[in-house]
Tab-separated table of C-alpha atoms in Angstrom:
chain	number	residue	atom	x	y	z
A	1	MET	CA	0.108	0.112	-0.064
A	2	SER	CA	1.963	2.855	-1.369
A	3	LYS	CA	1.506	6.617	0.159
A	4	ALA	CA	1.862	8.961	-2.198
A	5	GLY	CA	4.364	12.921	-0.893
A	6	ALA	CA	3.708	15.870	0.095
A	7	LEU	CA	5.151	17.082	-4.050
A	8	ASP	CA	2.549	14.184	-5.149
A	9	LEU	CA	-0.057	15.030	-3.171
A	10	ALA	CA	1.181	19.259	-4.037
A	11	SER	CA	0.137	17.936	-7.990
A	12	GLY	CA	-2.425	15.764	-7.416
A	13	LEU	CA	-4.541	18.511	-5.682
A	14	GLY	CA	-8.100	19.133	-7.871
A	15	GLY	CA	-7.053	16.171	-9.902
A	16	LYS	CA	-8.700	16.900	-13.490
A	17	ILE	CA	-10.487	20.104	-12.930
A	18	ASP	CA	-7.871	23.165	-13.912
A	19	LYS	CA	-5.784	23.988	-11.297
A	20	SER	CA	-6.613	27.871	-12.149
A	21	ASP	CA	-10.678	26.480	-11.148
A	22	VAL	CA	-10.064	24.129	-8.074
A	23	LEU	CA	-11.588	27.083	-5.260
A	24	SER	CA	-14.477	27.772	-7.597
A	25	SER	CA	-15.582	24.638	-7.702
A	26	VAL	CA	-14.270	23.893	-3.902
A	27	GLU	CA	-16.798	26.823	-3.485
A	28	LYS	CA	-19.396	25.071	-5.947
A	29	TYR	CA	-19.410	22.151	-4.165
A	30	GLU	CA	-19.347	23.312	-0.194
A	31	LYS	CA	-22.852	25.026	-1.347
A	32	TYR	CA	-24.613	21.276	-2.042
A	33	HIS	CA	-25.161	21.145	1.543
A	34	VAL	CA	-26.124	21.858	4.810
A	35	TYR	CA	-23.574	23.402	6.283
A	36	TYR	CA	-23.726	26.026	2.566
A	37	GLY	CA	-27.041	26.210	3.014
A	38	GLY	CA	-27.255	23.260	0.516
A	39	ALA	CA	-30.761	20.986	0.230
A	40	GLU	CA	-30.782	16.824	0.431
A	41	GLU	CA	-33.014	16.597	-2.709
A	42	ASP	CA	-29.720	19.228	-4.753
A	43	ARG	CA	-27.719	16.782	-3.740
A	44	LYS	CA	-29.758	14.149	-4.920
A	45	ALA	CA	-30.778	15.298	-8.222
A	46	ASN	CA	-26.746	16.735	-8.664
A	47	TYR	CA	-24.700	13.665	-7.196
A	48	SER	CA	-22.830	12.904	-10.353
A	49	ASP	CA	-21.472	16.281	-10.576
A	50	MET	CA	-21.001	16.647	-6.686
A	51	VAL	CA	-19.035	13.241	-6.070
A	52	ASN	CA	-16.851	14.108	-9.168
A	53	LYS	CA	-15.984	17.147	-7.309
A	54	TYR	CA	-15.602	15.735	-4.467
A	55	TYR	CA	-12.987	13.046	-5.515
A	56	ASP	CA	-11.296	15.369	-8.217
A	57	LEU	CA	-11.073	17.211	-5.038
A	58	VAL	CA	-9.423	14.925	-2.420
A	59	THR	CA	-7.978	11.667	-3.907
A	60	SER	CA	-4.749	12.692	-3.708
A	61	PHE	CA	-5.504	13.417	0.681
A	62	TYR	CA	-6.779	10.298	0.490
A	63	GLU	CA	-3.886	8.748	-1.418
A	64	PHE	CA	-1.251	11.053	1.097
A	65	GLY	CA	-2.999	10.076	4.062
A	66	TRP	CA	-4.093	6.483	3.767
A	67	GLY	CA	-2.216	4.875	0.493
A	68	GLU	CA	-4.399	2.759	-1.975
A	69	SER	CA	-7.276	1.668	-0.391
A	70	PHE	CA	-9.729	4.385	0.667
A	71	HIS	CA	-11.888	2.152	3.881
A	72	PHE	CA	-12.000	2.024	7.408
A	73	ALA	CA	-11.892	-2.201	8.800
A	74	PRO	CA	-12.127	-3.103	12.001
A	75	ARG	CA	-9.367	-4.087	14.075
A	76	PHE	CA	-7.839	-6.616	16.444
A	77	LYS	CA	-5.216	-5.078	19.264
A	78	GLY	CA	-1.556	-5.364	17.569
A	79	GLU	CA	-3.125	-5.393	14.431
A	80	SER	CA	-1.585	-2.340	12.242
A	81	LEU	CA	-4.342	-0.320	10.023
A	82	ARG	CA	-2.884	-1.529	6.655
A	83	GLU	CA	-2.518	-5.289	8.196
A	84	SER	CA	-7.153	-4.594	9.443
A	85	ILE	CA	-7.364	-2.825	5.988
A	86	LYS	CA	-5.950	-5.814	4.186
A	87	ARG	CA	-8.101	-8.561	5.996
A	88	HIS	CA	-11.309	-6.603	5.444
A	89	GLU	CA	-11.178	-6.972	1.339
A	90	HIS	CA	-9.992	-11.056	2.213
A	91	PHE	CA	-12.890	-10.974	4.478
A	92	LEU	CA	-14.722	-9.583	1.623
A	93	ALA	CA	-13.330	-11.926	-1.042
A	94	LEU	CA	-14.025	-15.011	1.310
A	95	GLN	CA	-18.050	-14.132	1.796
A	96	LEU	CA	-18.089	-14.110	-1.750
A	97	GLY	CA	-16.282	-17.012	-2.286
A	98	LEU	CA	-14.388	-15.526	-4.899
A	99	LYS	CA	-12.753	-18.314	-7.519
A	100	PRO	CA	-9.556	-18.125	-10.143
A	101	GLY	CA	-11.037	-16.951	-13.255
A	102	GLN	CA	-14.051	-15.725	-12.389
A	103	LYS	CA	-15.068	-11.999	-13.269
A	104	VAL	CA	-15.708	-9.559	-10.766
A	105	LEU	CA	-17.247	-6.042	-10.554
A	106	ASP	CA	-16.122	-3.239	-8.090
A	107	VAL	CA	-18.594	-0.843	-7.768
A	108	GLY	CA	-17.121	2.848	-6.937
A	109	CYS	CA	-13.677	0.957	-7.037
A	110	GLY	CA	-11.638	4.140	-6.307
A	111	ILE	CA	-7.877	4.735	-7.165
A	112	GLY	CA	-8.044	0.590	-6.941
A	113	GLY	CA	-6.458	-0.332	-4.163
A	114	PRO	CA	-9.205	-3.450	-2.690
A	115	LEU	CA	-9.092	-4.076	-6.601
A	116	ARG	CA	-5.946	-5.058	-6.857
A	117	GLU	CA	-5.688	-6.654	-3.285
A	118	ILE	CA	-8.630	-9.048	-4.401
A	119	ALA	CA	-7.526	-9.782	-7.470
A	120	ARG	CA	-4.087	-11.238	-6.349
A	121	PHE	CA	-5.664	-13.077	-3.488
A	122	SER	CA	-8.200	-14.907	-5.665
A	123	SER	CA	-6.820	-14.801	-8.778
A	124	THR	CA	-9.541	-13.179	-10.585
A	125	SER	CA	-10.301	-10.679	-13.150
A	126	VAL	CA	-11.971	-7.105	-11.610
A	127	THR	CA	-13.228	-4.638	-13.258
A	128	GLY	CA	-13.937	-1.493	-11.138
A	129	LEU	CA	-16.406	1.032	-12.027
A	130	ASN	CA	-15.635	4.739	-11.687
A	131	ASN	CA	-17.382	7.804	-12.890
A	132	ASN	CA	-14.189	9.550	-11.871
A	133	GLU	CA	-11.429	10.145	-14.916
A	134	TYR	CA	-8.907	10.862	-12.197
A	135	GLN	CA	-8.963	8.162	-10.060
A	136	ILE	CA	-9.273	6.202	-13.356
A	137	SER	CA	-5.812	7.465	-14.727
A	138	ARG	CA	-3.945	6.923	-11.245
A	139	GLY	CA	-5.873	3.323	-10.784
A	140	LYS	CA	-4.260	2.669	-14.430
A	141	GLU	CA	-0.772	3.671	-13.560
A	142	LEU	CA	-1.021	1.810	-10.459
A	143	ASN	CA	-2.381	-1.801	-11.636
A	144	ARG	CA	0.345	-0.912	-14.105
A	145	ILE	CA	3.021	-0.911	-11.418
A	146	ALA	CA	1.169	-3.815	-9.722
A	147	GLY	CA	1.728	-6.020	-13.216
A	148	VAL	CA	-2.070	-6.892	-12.650
A	149	ASP	CA	-3.480	-4.669	-15.887
A	150	ARG	CA	-3.146	-7.833	-17.704
A	151	THR	CA	-6.309	-9.160	-15.819
A	152	CYS	CA	-8.052	-5.880	-14.588
A	153	ASP	CA	-9.332	-2.170	-15.838
A	154	PHE	CA	-11.448	0.084	-15.152
A	155	VAL	CA	-14.724	1.198	-16.991
A	156	LYS	CA	-15.445	5.196	-16.720
A	157	ALA	CA	-19.486	5.510	-15.577
A	158	ASP	CA	-22.224	6.156	-13.550
A	159	PHE	CA	-23.346	3.311	-11.128
A	160	MET	CA	-27.153	4.151	-12.033
A	161	LYS	CA	-26.505	3.213	-15.704
A	162	MET	CA	-23.746	0.631	-16.373
A	163	PRO	CA	-22.326	0.092	-19.968
A	164	PHE	CA	-22.235	-3.647	-18.478
A	165	PRO	CA	-25.136	-6.151	-20.538
A	166	ASP	CA	-27.631	-8.594	-18.051
A	167	ASN	CA	-25.881	-11.033	-16.530
A	168	SER	CA	-22.221	-10.504	-16.630
A	169	PHE	CA	-20.371	-10.610	-13.677
A	170	ASP	CA	-20.066	-14.177	-11.543
A	171	ALA	CA	-19.464	-11.636	-8.599
A	172	VAL	CA	-20.168	-8.267	-7.299
A	173	TYR	CA	-18.841	-6.433	-4.504
A	174	ALA	CA	-18.876	-2.156	-3.527
A	175	ILE	CA	-16.629	-1.106	-0.438
A	176	GLU	CA	-17.900	2.422	1.223
A	177	ALA	CA	-18.862	3.458	-2.421
A	178	THR	CA	-22.410	2.470	-2.398
A	179	CYS	CA	-23.409	5.446	-0.578
A	180	HIS	CA	-22.434	7.985	-3.000
A	181	ALA	CA	-26.020	6.754	-4.457
A	182	PRO	CA	-28.995	9.255	-4.754
A	183	ASP	CA	-30.725	6.065	-4.605
A	184	ALA	CA	-30.039	3.109	-3.119
A	185	TYR	CA	-33.041	0.864	-5.096
A	186	GLY	CA	-31.798	2.540	-8.360
A	187	CYS	CA	-28.335	1.243	-7.749
A	188	TYR	CA	-28.871	-1.842	-6.319
A	189	SER	CA	-31.185	-2.813	-9.103
A	190	GLU	CA	-28.209	-1.949	-11.366
A	191	ILE	CA	-26.320	-4.384	-9.622
A	192	TYR	CA	-28.747	-6.776	-9.674
A	193	ARG	CA	-29.032	-6.628	-13.244
A	194	VAL	CA	-25.092	-6.820	-14.722
A	195	LEU	CA	-24.549	-10.160	-11.677
A	196	LYS	CA	-25.329	-13.533	-13.167
A	197	PRO	CA	-28.169	-15.594	-11.635
A	198	GLY	CA	-27.326	-17.217	-8.637
A	199	GLN	CA	-24.319	-15.168	-7.653
A	200	CYS	CA	-23.519	-12.491	-5.554
A	201	PHE	CA	-23.664	-9.208	-4.224
A	202	ALA	CA	-21.832	-8.439	-0.793
A	203	ALA	CA	-20.609	-4.604	0.382
A	204	TYR	CA	-19.440	-2.652	3.384
A	205	GLU	CA	-22.374	0.666	3.654
A	206	TRP	CA	-22.036	3.692	5.016
A	207	CYS	CA	-24.882	4.050	7.729
A	208	MET	CA	-26.726	5.281	10.113
A	209	THR	CA	-27.719	2.989	13.103
A	210	ASP	CA	-31.101	2.336	15.351
A	211	ALA	CA	-29.323	5.000	17.956
A	212	PHE	CA	-29.647	8.002	14.921
A	213	ASN	CA	-32.505	9.816	16.404
A	214	PRO	CA	-33.669	12.293	13.744
A	215	HIS	CA	-34.580	15.350	16.011
A	216	ASN	CA	-31.173	15.092	18.097
A	217	GLN	CA	-30.125	18.466	16.906
A	218	GLU	CA	-26.027	17.180	17.681
A	219	HIS	CA	-27.377	14.219	15.745
A	220	GLN	CA	-27.708	15.817	12.446
A	221	LYS	CA	-25.088	18.543	13.071
A	222	ILE	CA	-22.794	15.198	13.158
A	223	LYS	CA	-24.564	13.566	10.091
A	224	SER	CA	-24.011	17.312	7.897
A	225	GLU	CA	-20.555	17.234	8.641
A	226	ILE	CA	-20.187	13.495	7.567
A	227	GLU	CA	-22.369	14.280	4.564
A	228	ILE	CA	-19.604	17.869	3.494
A	229	GLY	CA	-17.034	15.929	4.313
A	230	ASP	CA	-17.193	12.433	2.256
A	231	GLY	CA	-19.573	13.788	-0.832
A	232	LEU	CA	-22.706	11.825	0.715
A	233	PRO	CA	-26.330	12.911	-1.032
A	234	ASP	CA	-27.465	11.493	2.416
A	235	ILE	CA	-26.592	8.786	4.993
A	236	ARG	CA	-29.276	5.636	4.947
A	237	SER	CA	-30.239	3.868	7.905
A	238	THR	CA	-28.929	-0.341	7.942
A	239	GLY	CA	-32.878	-0.692	7.406
A	240	GLN	CA	-33.477	0.997	4.513
A	241	CYS	CA	-30.069	-0.598	2.715
A	242	ILE	CA	-31.976	-4.277	3.353
A	243	ASP	CA	-35.438	-2.607	2.091
A	244	ALA	CA	-33.746	-1.582	-1.180
A	245	LEU	CA	-32.071	-4.933	-1.769
A	246	LYS	CA	-34.813	-6.509	-1.801
A	247	LYS	CA	-37.230	-4.519	-3.044
A	248	ALA	CA	-33.986	-4.620	-5.750
A	249	GLY	CA	-35.200	-9.038	-6.294
A	250	PHE	CA	-32.370	-9.637	-4.132
A	251	GLU	CA	-32.372	-12.421	-1.198
A	252	VAL	CA	-30.441	-10.931	1.388
A	253	ILE	CA	-28.061	-13.874	2.884
A	254	TRP	CA	-27.349	-12.396	6.051
A	255	SER	CA	-26.258	-8.707	7.137
A	256	LYS	CA	-24.223	-7.214	10.365
A	257	ASP	CA	-22.621	-4.084	11.180
A	258	LEU	CA	-19.254	-5.001	11.890
A	259	ALA	CA	-18.718	-1.501	13.908
A	260	VAL	CA	-20.149	-4.174	16.779
A	261	GLY	CA	-17.697	-5.814	19.261
A	262	SER	CA	-14.841	-4.842	17.351
A	263	PRO	CA	-11.874	-5.075	19.616
A	264	MET	CA	-10.694	-1.349	18.512
A	265	PRO	CA	-13.271	1.203	16.997
A	266	TRP	CA	-12.934	1.194	13.639
A	267	TYR	CA	-12.561	5.495	13.676
A	268	LEU	CA	-9.617	4.963	16.306
A	269	PRO	CA	-7.011	6.543	13.154
A	270	LEU	CA	-8.886	9.633	13.075
A	271	ASP	CA	-9.088	10.274	16.639
A	272	THR	CA	-6.737	13.005	18.271
A	273	THR	CA	-6.281	11.381	21.413
A	274	HIS	CA	-4.477	8.828	19.260
A	275	PHE	CA	-1.248	8.794	18.152
A	276	SER	CA	0.234	5.538	15.463
A	277	LEU	CA	3.761	5.612	14.111
A	278	ASN	CA	2.493	3.549	11.665
A	279	SER	CA	-0.395	5.736	10.265
A	280	PHE	CA	1.508	8.804	11.393
A	281	ARG	CA	-0.135	11.130	8.659
A	282	LEU	CA	-3.682	10.100	10.085
A	283	THR	CA	-2.906	11.357	13.585
A	284	ALA	CA	-3.428	14.999	14.953
A	285	VAL	CA	0.700	15.565	14.715
A	286	GLY	CA	0.453	14.182	11.160
A	287	ARG	CA	-2.367	16.192	10.544
A	288	PHE	CA	-0.890	19.154	11.646
A	289	PHE	CA	1.907	19.293	9.366
A	290	THR	CA	-0.367	18.382	6.197
A	291	ARG	CA	-2.478	20.996	7.664
A	292	ASN	CA	0.909	23.207	6.980
A	293	MET	CA	2.741	21.682	4.919
A	294	VAL	CA	-0.904	22.827	2.184
A	295	LYS	CA	-1.360	25.674	3.597
A	296	ALA	CA	2.936	26.511	2.763
A	297	LEU	CA	2.357	25.236	-0.657
A	298	GLU	CA	-0.373	26.794	-1.925
A	299	TYR	CA	1.324	30.051	0.047
A	300	LEU	CA	4.547	29.671	-3.146
A	301	GLY	CA	1.624	28.877	-5.598
A	302	VAL	CA	3.177	24.550	-5.984
A	303	ALA	CA	-0.680	23.902	-4.649
A	304	PRO	CA	-3.407	25.639	-6.438
A	305	LYS	CA	-6.092	28.433	-4.449
A	306	GLY	CA	-8.885	26.336	-3.002
A	307	SER	CA	-6.209	23.287	-1.341
A	308	GLN	CA	-6.618	24.468	2.454
A	309	ARG	CA	-10.496	24.868	1.973
A	310	VAL	CA	-10.552	21.200	0.856
A	311	GLN	CA	-8.058	20.594	3.914
A	312	ASP	CA	-11.046	21.957	6.174
A	313	PHE	CA	-13.847	20.470	4.792
A	314	LEU	CA	-11.968	16.520	5.434
A	315	GLU	CA	-11.104	17.873	8.848
A	316	LYS	CA	-14.883	18.863	8.837
A	317	ALA	CA	-15.428	14.559	8.090
A	318	ALA	CA	-12.993	13.469	10.987
A	319	GLN	CA	-14.579	14.986	13.568
A	320	GLY	CA	-18.133	13.828	12.867
A	321	LEU	CA	-16.787	10.217	11.597
A	322	VAL	CA	-15.328	9.948	15.105
A	323	GLU	CA	-18.242	11.302	17.204
A	324	GLY	CA	-20.930	9.239	14.599
A	325	GLY	CA	-18.422	6.034	15.943
A	326	ARG	CA	-18.599	7.372	19.729
A	327	LYS	CA	-22.225	7.953	19.970
A	328	GLU	CA	-22.625	4.544	18.116
A	329	ILE	CA	-25.065	7.069	15.850
A	330	PHE	CA	-23.142	5.907	12.523
A	331	THR	CA	-21.114	2.726	11.595
A	332	PRO	CA	-18.669	2.541	7.851
A	333	LEU	CA	-18.994	-1.318	8.295
A	334	PHE	CA	-22.549	-2.065	7.852
A	335	PHE	CA	-21.454	-5.878	5.817
A	336	PHE	CA	-24.172	-7.548	3.976
A	337	ILE	CA	-24.718	-10.495	1.208
A	338	ALA	CA	-27.605	-10.785	-1.261
A	339	ARG	CA	-27.802	-13.784	-4.189
A	340	LYS	CA	-29.712	-13.290	-6.872
A	341	PRO	CA	-32.170	-15.634	-7.304
A	342	HIS	CA	-31.827	-18.336	-10.406
A	343	SER	CA	-34.924	-17.503	-11.381
A	344	ASP	CA	-37.152	-14.480	-10.773
A	345	SER	CA	-40.151	-17.049	-9.444
A	346	GLN	CA	-37.593	-17.911	-6.563
């Protein structure tokens, strides 16, 4: 799991957005969200533009802090963040029962960290679906470096309108990605369509738990911090995800919030009271250095104007995620596996 350096961070800021347009793109992105008077309906109606702007703006920050896999994981004592992330990806592959030679779809694949790990672990051919041009170009480069470019590829498309024939894949998975969909049922229906009958779809979803109270102002503040900091039109409940799967036609085999019972909290890497040399860039000290480095790079003209603003809303997201985790009103680890029946009559 390679990590970008300071110059990679600076050169990658803004993704495919022209460097002179980064600040205006930040301002447009912010206006989608509650903190700046935005409405949920507007975020859902313009989800493609909102999510694309988000990932153009934040991908280099993610890679600088997390490496190639942009997701959380339940973690055992004595286990590093990197080890827990790999185990989390292997767990998903094992639950799907992946076999060598199978054709697999990764929905919302980022720059392909999980795609490469799962392909090597299971000897499968994985296609990454992503609607962000910058992430795909970065992913292709990393695939070539990892030597999986002959068996793994990327397709640029919206996961609400996939460009694949019916019954194309032996398995489908999504890791903390379909939370960006404006409508879970519509997204799951497309996954159902492209999955072969009798095969499975597994995912880790970002969800509000049953402890979330929509009438509690503090809970709503935490939810809105997560939404602006992570490019989300809304955050669904675990029950809404299961209902959407069933409505799309899936048989839900099992589901569980893997945050419950985890020996170490999933949000530990973002907790400012925690310090680790293994994930130094995510600690309070590491984030302080990153914040000042970005400030300096922007002042010198190496990083585009608006870079500090991106850092600011990512900090806001970190605060919301930690508080959401502590209060147990939010989880990024709601796991489910669901099967497409052999026929519609089943």
